Coordinates of C-alpha atoms and ligand atoms in Angstrom, one line a residue:
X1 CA 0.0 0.0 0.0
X2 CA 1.8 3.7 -1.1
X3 CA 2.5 5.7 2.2
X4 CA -0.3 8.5 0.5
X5 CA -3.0 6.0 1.4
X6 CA -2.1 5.4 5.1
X7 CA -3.3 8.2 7.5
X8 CA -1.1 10.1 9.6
X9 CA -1.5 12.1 12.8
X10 CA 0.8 15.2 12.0
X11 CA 3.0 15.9 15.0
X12 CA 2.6 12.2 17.2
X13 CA 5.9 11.9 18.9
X14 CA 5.0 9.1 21.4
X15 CA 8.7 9.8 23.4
X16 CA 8.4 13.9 24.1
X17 CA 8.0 14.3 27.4
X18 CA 4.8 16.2 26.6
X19 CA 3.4 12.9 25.4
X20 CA 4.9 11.1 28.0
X21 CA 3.8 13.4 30.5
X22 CA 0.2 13.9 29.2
X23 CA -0.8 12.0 26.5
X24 CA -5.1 12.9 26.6
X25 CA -4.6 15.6 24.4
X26 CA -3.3 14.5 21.2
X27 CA -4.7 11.3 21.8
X28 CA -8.2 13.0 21.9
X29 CA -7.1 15.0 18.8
X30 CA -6.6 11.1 16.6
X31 CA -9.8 10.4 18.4
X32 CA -11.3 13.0 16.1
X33 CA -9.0 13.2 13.3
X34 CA -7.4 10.0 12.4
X35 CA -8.9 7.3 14.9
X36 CA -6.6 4.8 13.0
X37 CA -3.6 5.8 11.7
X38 CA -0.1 5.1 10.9
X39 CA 2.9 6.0 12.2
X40 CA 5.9 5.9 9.7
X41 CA 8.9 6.5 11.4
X42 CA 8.1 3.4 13.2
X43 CA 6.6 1.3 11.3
X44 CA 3.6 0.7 13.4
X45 CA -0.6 1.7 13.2
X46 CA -2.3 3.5 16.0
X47 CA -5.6 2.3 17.2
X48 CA -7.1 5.0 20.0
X49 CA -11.4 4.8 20.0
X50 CA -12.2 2.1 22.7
X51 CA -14.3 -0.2 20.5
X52 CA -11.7 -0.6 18.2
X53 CA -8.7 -1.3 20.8
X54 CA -11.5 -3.3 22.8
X55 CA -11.7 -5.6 19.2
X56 CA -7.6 -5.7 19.3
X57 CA -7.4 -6.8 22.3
X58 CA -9.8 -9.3 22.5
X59 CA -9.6 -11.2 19.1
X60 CA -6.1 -12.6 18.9
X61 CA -7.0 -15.0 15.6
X62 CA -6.4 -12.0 13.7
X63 CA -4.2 -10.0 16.1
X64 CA -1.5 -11.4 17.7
X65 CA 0.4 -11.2 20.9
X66 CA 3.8 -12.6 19.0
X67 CA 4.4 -9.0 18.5
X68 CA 7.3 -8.1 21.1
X69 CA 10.9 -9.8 21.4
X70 CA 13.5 -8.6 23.1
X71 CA 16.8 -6.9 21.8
X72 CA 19.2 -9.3 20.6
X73 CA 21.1 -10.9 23.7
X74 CA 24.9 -10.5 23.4
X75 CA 25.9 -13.8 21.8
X76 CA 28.9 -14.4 24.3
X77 CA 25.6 -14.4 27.2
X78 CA 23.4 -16.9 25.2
X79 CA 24.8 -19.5 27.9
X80 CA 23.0 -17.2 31.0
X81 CA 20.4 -15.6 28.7
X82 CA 19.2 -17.6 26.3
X83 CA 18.3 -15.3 23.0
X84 CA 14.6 -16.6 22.7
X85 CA 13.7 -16.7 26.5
X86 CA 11.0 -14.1 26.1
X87 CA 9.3 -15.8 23.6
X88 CA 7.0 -17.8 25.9
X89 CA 6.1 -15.1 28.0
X90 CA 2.9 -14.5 28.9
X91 CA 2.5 -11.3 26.9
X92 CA 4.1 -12.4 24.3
X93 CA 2.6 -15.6 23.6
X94 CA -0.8 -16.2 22.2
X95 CA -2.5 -20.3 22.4
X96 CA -2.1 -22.5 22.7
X97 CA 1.2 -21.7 24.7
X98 CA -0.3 -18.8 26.3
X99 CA -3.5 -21.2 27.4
X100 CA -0.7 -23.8 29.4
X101 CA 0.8 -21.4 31.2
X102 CA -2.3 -19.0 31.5
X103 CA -4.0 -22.0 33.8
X104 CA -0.5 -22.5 36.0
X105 CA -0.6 -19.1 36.7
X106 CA -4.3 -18.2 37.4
X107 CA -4.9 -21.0 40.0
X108 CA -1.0 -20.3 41.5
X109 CA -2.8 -16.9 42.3
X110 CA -5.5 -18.4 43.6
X111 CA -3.6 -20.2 45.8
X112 CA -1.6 -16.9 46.8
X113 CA -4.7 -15.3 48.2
X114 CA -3.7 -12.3 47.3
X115 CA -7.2 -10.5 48.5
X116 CA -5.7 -11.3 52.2
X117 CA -3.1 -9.1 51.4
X118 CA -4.2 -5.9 52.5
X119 CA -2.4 -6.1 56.3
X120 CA 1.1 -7.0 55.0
X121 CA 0.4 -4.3 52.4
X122 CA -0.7 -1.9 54.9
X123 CA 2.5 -3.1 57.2
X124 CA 4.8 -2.2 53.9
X125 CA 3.4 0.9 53.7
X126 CA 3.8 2.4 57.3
X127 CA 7.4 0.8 57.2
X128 CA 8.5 2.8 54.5
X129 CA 6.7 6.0 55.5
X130 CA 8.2 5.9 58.9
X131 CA 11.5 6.0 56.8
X132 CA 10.8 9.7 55.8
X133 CA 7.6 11.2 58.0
X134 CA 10.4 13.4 60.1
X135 CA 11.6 14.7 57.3
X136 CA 8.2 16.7 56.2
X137 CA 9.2 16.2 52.3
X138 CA 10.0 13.1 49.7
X139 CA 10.2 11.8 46.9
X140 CA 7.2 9.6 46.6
X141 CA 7.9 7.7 43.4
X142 CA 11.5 6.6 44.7
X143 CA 10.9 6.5 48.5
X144 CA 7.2 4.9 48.4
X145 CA 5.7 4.3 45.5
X146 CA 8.3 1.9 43.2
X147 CA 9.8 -0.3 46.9
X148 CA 6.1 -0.7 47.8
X149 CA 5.4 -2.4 44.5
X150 CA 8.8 -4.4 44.3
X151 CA 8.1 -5.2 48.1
X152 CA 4.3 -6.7 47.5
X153 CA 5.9 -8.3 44.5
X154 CA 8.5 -10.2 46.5
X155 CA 5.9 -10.9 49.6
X156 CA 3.2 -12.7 46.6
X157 CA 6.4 -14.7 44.9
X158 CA 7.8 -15.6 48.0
X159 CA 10.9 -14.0 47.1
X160 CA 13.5 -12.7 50.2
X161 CA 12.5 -9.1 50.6
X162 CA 15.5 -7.9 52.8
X163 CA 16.5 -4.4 52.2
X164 CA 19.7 -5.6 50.3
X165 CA 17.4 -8.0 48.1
X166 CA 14.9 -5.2 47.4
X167 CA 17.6 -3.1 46.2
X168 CA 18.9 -5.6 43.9
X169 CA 15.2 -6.2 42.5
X170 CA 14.5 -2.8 42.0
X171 CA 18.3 -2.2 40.0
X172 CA 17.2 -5.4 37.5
X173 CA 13.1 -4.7 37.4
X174 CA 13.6 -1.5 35.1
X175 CA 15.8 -3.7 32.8
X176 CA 13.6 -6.1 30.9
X177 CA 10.9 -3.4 29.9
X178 CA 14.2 -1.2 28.5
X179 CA 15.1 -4.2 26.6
X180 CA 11.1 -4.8 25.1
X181 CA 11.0 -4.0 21.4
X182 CA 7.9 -4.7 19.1
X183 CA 8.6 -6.9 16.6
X184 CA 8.5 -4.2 13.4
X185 CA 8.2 -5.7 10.4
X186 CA 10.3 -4.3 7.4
X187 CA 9.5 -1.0 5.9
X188 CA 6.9 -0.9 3.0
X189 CA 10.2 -0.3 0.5
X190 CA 11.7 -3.4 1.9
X191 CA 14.3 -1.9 4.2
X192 CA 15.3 -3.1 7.2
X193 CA 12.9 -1.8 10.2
X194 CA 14.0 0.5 13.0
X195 CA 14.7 -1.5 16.1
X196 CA 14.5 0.6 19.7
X197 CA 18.1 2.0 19.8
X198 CA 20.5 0.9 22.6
X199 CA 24.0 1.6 22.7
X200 CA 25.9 -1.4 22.8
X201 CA 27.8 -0.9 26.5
X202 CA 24.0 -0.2 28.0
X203 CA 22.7 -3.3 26.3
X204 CA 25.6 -5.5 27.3
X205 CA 25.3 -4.1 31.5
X206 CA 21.2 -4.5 31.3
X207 CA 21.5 -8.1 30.2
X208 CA 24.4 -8.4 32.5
X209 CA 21.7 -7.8 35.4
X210 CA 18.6 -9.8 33.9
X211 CA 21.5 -12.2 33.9
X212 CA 22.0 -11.8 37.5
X213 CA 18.0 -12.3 38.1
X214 CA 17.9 -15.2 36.1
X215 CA 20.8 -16.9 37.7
X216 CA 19.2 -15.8 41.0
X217 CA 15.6 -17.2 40.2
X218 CA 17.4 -20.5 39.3
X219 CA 18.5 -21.2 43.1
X220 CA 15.0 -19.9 44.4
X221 CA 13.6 -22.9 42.3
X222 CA 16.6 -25.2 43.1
X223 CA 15.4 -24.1 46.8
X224 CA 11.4 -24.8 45.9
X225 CA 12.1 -28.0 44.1
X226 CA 13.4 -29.4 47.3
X227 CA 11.4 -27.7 49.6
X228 CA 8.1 -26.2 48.1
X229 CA 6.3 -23.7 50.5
X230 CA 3.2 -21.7 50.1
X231 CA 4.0 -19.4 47.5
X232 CA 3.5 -18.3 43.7
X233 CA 7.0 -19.7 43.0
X234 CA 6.2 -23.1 44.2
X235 CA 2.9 -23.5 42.6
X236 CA 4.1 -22.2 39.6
X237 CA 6.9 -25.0 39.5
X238 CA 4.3 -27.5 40.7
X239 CA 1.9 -27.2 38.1
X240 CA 0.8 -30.0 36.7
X241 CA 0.6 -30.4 33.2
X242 CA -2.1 -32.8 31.0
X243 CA -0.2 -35.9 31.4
X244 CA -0.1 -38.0 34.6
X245 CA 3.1 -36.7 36.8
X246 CA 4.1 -34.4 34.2
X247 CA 4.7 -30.4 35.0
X248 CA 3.1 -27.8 33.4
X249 CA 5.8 -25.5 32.6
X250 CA 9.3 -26.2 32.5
X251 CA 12.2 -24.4 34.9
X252 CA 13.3 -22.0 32.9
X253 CA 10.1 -21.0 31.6
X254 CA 8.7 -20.4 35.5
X255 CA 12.1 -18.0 35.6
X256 CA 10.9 -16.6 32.6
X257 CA 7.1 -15.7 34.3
X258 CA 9.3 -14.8 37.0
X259 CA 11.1 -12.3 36.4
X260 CA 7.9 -11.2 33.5
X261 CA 6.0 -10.8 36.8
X262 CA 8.2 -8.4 38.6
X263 CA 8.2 -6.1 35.7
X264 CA 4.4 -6.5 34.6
X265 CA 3.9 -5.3 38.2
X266 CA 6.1 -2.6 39.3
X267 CA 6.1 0.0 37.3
X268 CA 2.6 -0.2 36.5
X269 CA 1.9 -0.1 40.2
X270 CA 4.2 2.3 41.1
X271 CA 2.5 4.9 38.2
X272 CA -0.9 4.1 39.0
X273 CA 0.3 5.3 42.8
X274 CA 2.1 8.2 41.9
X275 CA -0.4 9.3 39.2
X276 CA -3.7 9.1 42.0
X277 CA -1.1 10.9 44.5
X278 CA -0.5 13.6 41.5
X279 CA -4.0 14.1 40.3
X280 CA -5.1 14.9 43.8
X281 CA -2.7 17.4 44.5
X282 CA -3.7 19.1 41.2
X283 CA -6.9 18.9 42.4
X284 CA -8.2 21.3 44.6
X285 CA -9.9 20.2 47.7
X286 CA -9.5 16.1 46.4
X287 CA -6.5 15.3 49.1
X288 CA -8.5 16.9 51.8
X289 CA -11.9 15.2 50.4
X290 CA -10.2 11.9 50.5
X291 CA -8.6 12.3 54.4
X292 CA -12.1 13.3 55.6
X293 CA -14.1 10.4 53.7
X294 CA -11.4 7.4 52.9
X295 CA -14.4 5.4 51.4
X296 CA -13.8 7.7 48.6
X297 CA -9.9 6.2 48.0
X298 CA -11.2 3.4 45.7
X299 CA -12.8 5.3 43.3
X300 CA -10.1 7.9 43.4
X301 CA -7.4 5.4 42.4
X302 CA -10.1 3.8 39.5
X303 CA -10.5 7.4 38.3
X304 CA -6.7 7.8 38.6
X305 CA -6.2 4.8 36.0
X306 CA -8.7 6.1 33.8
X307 CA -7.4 9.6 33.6
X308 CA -4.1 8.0 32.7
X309 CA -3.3 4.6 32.2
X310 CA -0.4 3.6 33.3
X311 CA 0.2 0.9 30.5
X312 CA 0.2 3.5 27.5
X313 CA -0.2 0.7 24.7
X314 CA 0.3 -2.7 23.4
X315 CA 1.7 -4.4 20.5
X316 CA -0.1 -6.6 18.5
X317 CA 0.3 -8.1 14.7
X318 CA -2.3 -8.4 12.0
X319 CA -2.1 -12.3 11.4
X320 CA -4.5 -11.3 7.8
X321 CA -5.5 -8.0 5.8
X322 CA -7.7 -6.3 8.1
X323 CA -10.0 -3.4 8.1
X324 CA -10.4 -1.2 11.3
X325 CA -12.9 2.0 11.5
X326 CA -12.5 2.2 7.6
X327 CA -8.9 2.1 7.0
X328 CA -7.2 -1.1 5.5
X329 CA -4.5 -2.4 7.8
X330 CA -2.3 -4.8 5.7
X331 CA -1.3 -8.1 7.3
X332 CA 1.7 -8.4 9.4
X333 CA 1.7 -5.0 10.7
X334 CA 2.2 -3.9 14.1
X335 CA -0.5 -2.5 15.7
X336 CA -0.6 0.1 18.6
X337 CA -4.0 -0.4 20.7
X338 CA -3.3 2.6 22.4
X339 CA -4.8 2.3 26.0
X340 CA -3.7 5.5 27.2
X341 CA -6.6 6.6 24.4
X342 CA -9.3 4.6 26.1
X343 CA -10.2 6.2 29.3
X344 CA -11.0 9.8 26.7
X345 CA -13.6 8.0 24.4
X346 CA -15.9 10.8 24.6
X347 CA -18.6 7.6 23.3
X348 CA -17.4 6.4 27.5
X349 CA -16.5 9.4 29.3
X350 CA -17.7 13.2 29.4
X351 CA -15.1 15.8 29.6
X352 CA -12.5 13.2 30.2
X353 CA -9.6 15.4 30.9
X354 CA -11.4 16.1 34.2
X355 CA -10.4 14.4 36.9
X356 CA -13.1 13.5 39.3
X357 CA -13.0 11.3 42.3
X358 CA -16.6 11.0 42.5
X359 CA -16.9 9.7 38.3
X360 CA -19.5 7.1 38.3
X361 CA -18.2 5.1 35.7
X362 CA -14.7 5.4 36.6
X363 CA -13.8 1.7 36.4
X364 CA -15.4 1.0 33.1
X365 CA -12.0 1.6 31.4
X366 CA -10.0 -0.7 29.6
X367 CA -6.8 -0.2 31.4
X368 CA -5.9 -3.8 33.0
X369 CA -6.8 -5.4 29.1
X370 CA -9.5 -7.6 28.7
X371 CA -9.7 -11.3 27.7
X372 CA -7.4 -13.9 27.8
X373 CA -4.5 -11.6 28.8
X374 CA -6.3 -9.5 31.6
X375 CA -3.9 -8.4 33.7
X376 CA -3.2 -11.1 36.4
X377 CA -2.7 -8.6 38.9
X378 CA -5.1 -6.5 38.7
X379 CA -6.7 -7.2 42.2
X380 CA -3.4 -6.9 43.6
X381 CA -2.5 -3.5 41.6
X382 CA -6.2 -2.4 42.7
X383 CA -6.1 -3.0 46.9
X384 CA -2.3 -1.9 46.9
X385 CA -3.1 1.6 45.2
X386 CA -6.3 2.0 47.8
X387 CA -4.0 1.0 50.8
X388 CA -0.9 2.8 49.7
X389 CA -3.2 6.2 49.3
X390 CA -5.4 5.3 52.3
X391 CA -2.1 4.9 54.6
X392 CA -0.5 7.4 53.5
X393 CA -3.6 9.8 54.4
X394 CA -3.9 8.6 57.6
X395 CA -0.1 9.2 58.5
X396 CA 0.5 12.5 56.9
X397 CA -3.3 13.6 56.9
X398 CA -1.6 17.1 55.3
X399 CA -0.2 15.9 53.0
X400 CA 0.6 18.5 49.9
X401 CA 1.8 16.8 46.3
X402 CA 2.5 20.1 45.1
X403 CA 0.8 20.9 41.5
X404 CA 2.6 22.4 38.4
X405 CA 5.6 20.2 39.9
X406 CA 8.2 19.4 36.7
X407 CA 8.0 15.4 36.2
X408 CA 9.6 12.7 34.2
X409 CA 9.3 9.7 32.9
X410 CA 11.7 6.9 31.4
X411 CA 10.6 6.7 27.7
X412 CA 8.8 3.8 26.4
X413 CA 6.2 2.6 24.3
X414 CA 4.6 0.2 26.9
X415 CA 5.0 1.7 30.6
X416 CA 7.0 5.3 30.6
X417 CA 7.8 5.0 34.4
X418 CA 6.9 8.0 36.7
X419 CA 10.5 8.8 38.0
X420 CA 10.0 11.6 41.0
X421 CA 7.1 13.0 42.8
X422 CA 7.6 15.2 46.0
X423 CA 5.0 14.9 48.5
X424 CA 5.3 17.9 51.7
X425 CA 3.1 17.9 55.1
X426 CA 4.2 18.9 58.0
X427 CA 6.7 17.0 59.8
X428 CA 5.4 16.3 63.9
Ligands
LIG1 C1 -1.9 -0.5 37.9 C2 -1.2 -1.6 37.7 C3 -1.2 -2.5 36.5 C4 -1.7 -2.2 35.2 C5 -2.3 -0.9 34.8 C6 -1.6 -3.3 34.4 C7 -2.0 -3.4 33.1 C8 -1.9 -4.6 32.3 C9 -2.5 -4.7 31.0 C10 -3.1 -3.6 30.2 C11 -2.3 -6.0 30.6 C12 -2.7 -6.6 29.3 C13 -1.6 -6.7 28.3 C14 -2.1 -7.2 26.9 O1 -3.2 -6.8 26.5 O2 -1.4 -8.0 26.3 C15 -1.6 -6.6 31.7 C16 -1.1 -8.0 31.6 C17 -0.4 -8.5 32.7 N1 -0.2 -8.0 33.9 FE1 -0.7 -6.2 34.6 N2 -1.0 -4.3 35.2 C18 -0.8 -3.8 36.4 C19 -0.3 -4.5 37.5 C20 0.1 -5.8 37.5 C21 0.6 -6.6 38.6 C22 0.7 -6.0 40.1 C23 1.0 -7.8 38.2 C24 1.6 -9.0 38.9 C25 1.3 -9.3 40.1 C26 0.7 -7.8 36.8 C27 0.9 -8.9 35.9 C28 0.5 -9.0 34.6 C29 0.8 -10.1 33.8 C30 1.5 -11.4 34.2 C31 0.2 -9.8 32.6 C32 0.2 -10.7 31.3 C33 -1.1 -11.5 31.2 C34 -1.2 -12.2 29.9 O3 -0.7 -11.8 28.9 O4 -1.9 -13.3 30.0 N3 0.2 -6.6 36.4 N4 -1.4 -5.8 32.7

């Protein structure tokens, strides 16, 4: 298909910080300009109106998950990190691969319980705050929001969650969403497509520490294979499979879900956090609203996703031609259902850029995906959010997130990470 026929969005730059920062607006804008349209300097299509990324989403005979790899593993560190280890991931994989390890890991978090969470959650929280309530200022992205989610993480794998561990977590967690890349196919004039730049010495030292969680996930399982005990980890490994005495998934592929887990669930967390702690402070009245009436914290955090989800898209491939809101998408393209767009349908949500703690229809958003790869940890992401906002309320029942703050964020296609947020009250 020429490049004249495919529709554009003049000025889409999903990495400016504008974007990252906010991307509503120009999202609204393709909403009513281009609601499907392509993205050349990529290589990629943009889907935005809710139906449409609701149809992505959902039907994966025609749009598949086997749409992100992973930059190419150094091959002297094939022996540590084996170059197609991603390619059974959960995100990446659509059935029947995705099914086998899709049952493992739904009735593994069952078994986790993860709705009796909300003490130990609580517990993390006030630990960490009483790291920094003297002080009367923080960063709440660094100091609360990101250990809280690497913490809860550890507690529902059953990983050691010591500080020196939670450290090393949190250094490798970042490192396999940096190293994500879709899958672009070539360019319509048959060049080679653009792959996610990395120098070489930054590639070589991320791998270097997915290495490290790898080779650290392999003696947890050593460990559970001897001893199981009551966690994710062992009833991942456990799983049986379809024949008699057989496992479910093999080793390095419960490493794999592993360490796919940690990053599926921290950064997302920890932005969902910071963002509800952020809208709220640019909000007048909300922080005080909240203190007064905590029931209100639930829909407050729901609103929070709405207003800006915290996983800005996925990748998926056309497995045939296919036609979306009028516009031929050819096979084997790489499609953008852009979540980020959802929560501003104005056919779902009236003046969406509003924030509003009290939307009634804040939760019907499409920001945890839907169908066979709804976020598995959306419960958990949901009652962590509350607590973390509820406890923190309750401690520093002043608390100011000052608006107009400047903020940053790691740039990515799939979850641009919040990096800094200061939070002031005053200290007792
Ligand atoms: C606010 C926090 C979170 C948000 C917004 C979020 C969002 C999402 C979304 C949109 C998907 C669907 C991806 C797709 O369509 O392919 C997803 C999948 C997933 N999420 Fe989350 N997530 C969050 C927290 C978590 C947590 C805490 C965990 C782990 C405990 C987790 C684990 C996963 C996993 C394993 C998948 C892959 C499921 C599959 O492909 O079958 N997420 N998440």
């Amino acid at each position: 298909m020429p490049d004249t026929q495919r529709p554009v969005l003049p000025g889409f730059d999903p990495f400016s910080q504008e974007f990252l920062a906010d991307p509503a607006a120009v999202l609204r804008r393709a909403q009513d300009e281009e609601p499907v349209f392509y993205f050349p300097e990529l290589n990629y299509w943009v889907v935005t109106r809710f139906d449409d990324v609701e149809r992505v989403i959902s039907d994966f005979e025609t749009f598949s998950s086997v749409a992100i790899a992973v930059l190419p593993v150094p091959q002297d560190m094939h022996d540590r990190v084996p170059p197609d280890f991603y390619e059974r991931s959960f995100i990446a994989s659509d059935p029947p691969v995705h099914t086998i390890s899709r049952k493992a890991a739904n009735t593994a978090f069952k078994r986790s319980r993860v709705d009796h969470m909300e003490e130990e959650i609580r517990g993390l929280c006030n630990e960490l705050i009483d790291g920094f309530a003297a002080r009367g200022s923080a960063d709440l992205m660094e100091e609360f929001a990101y250990p809280l989610a690497i913490r809860t993480l550890a507690r529902l794998i059953g990983l050691p969650d010591g500080p020196q561990d939670v450290a090393e977590y949190q250094r490798w967690a970042p490192d396999l969403v940096a190293v994500l890349t879709p899958k672009f196919p070539p360019l319509p004039d048959g060049s080679p497509a653009p792959a996610t730049p990395m120098e070489p010495a930054e590639l070589r030292e991320r791998y270097e520490r997915i290495a490290t969680a790898r080779a650290f996930f392999q003696r947890l399982v050593d460990e559970r294979e001897r001893e199981p005990k009551q966690d994710l980890l062992s009833s991942m490994l456990h799983a049986e499979g379809d024949e008699e005495g057989g496992r479910a998934l093999p080793q390095a592929l419960v490493i794999t879900h592993m360490v796919e887990l940690i990053t599926a669930g921290s950064a997302t967390t920890a932005n969902l956090i910071g963002h509800a702690l952020k809208f709220l402070g640019e909000t007048p009245g909300a922080l005080a609203a909240l203190a007064a009436d905590p029931s209100l914290v639930d829909n407050a955090v729901e609103e929070a996703l709405r207003r800006r989800a915290s996983t800005f898209g996925i990748f998926r491939k056309a497995t045939r031609d296919v036609e979306i809101r009028g516009v031929m998408i050819p096979e084997g393209s790489l499609i953008w259902a852009a979540y980020a767009a959802t929560g501003h349908d104005p056919d779902r949500f009236t003046d969406s850029e509003r924030f509003d703690i009290h939307r009634p229809n804040a939760g019907q958003h499409l920001n945890f995906g839907k169908g066979r790869h709804f976020c598995m940890g959306a419960p958990l992401a949901r009652l962590e959010s509350a607590t973390a906002v509820r406890t923190l309320l309750e401690r520093l029942p002043d608390l100011d997130v000052p608006a107009g703050q400047e903020v940053e964020y790691a740039p990515s296609l799939i979850v641009p990470e919040l990096l800094h947020l200061e939070g002031r009250w005053s200290a007792a």
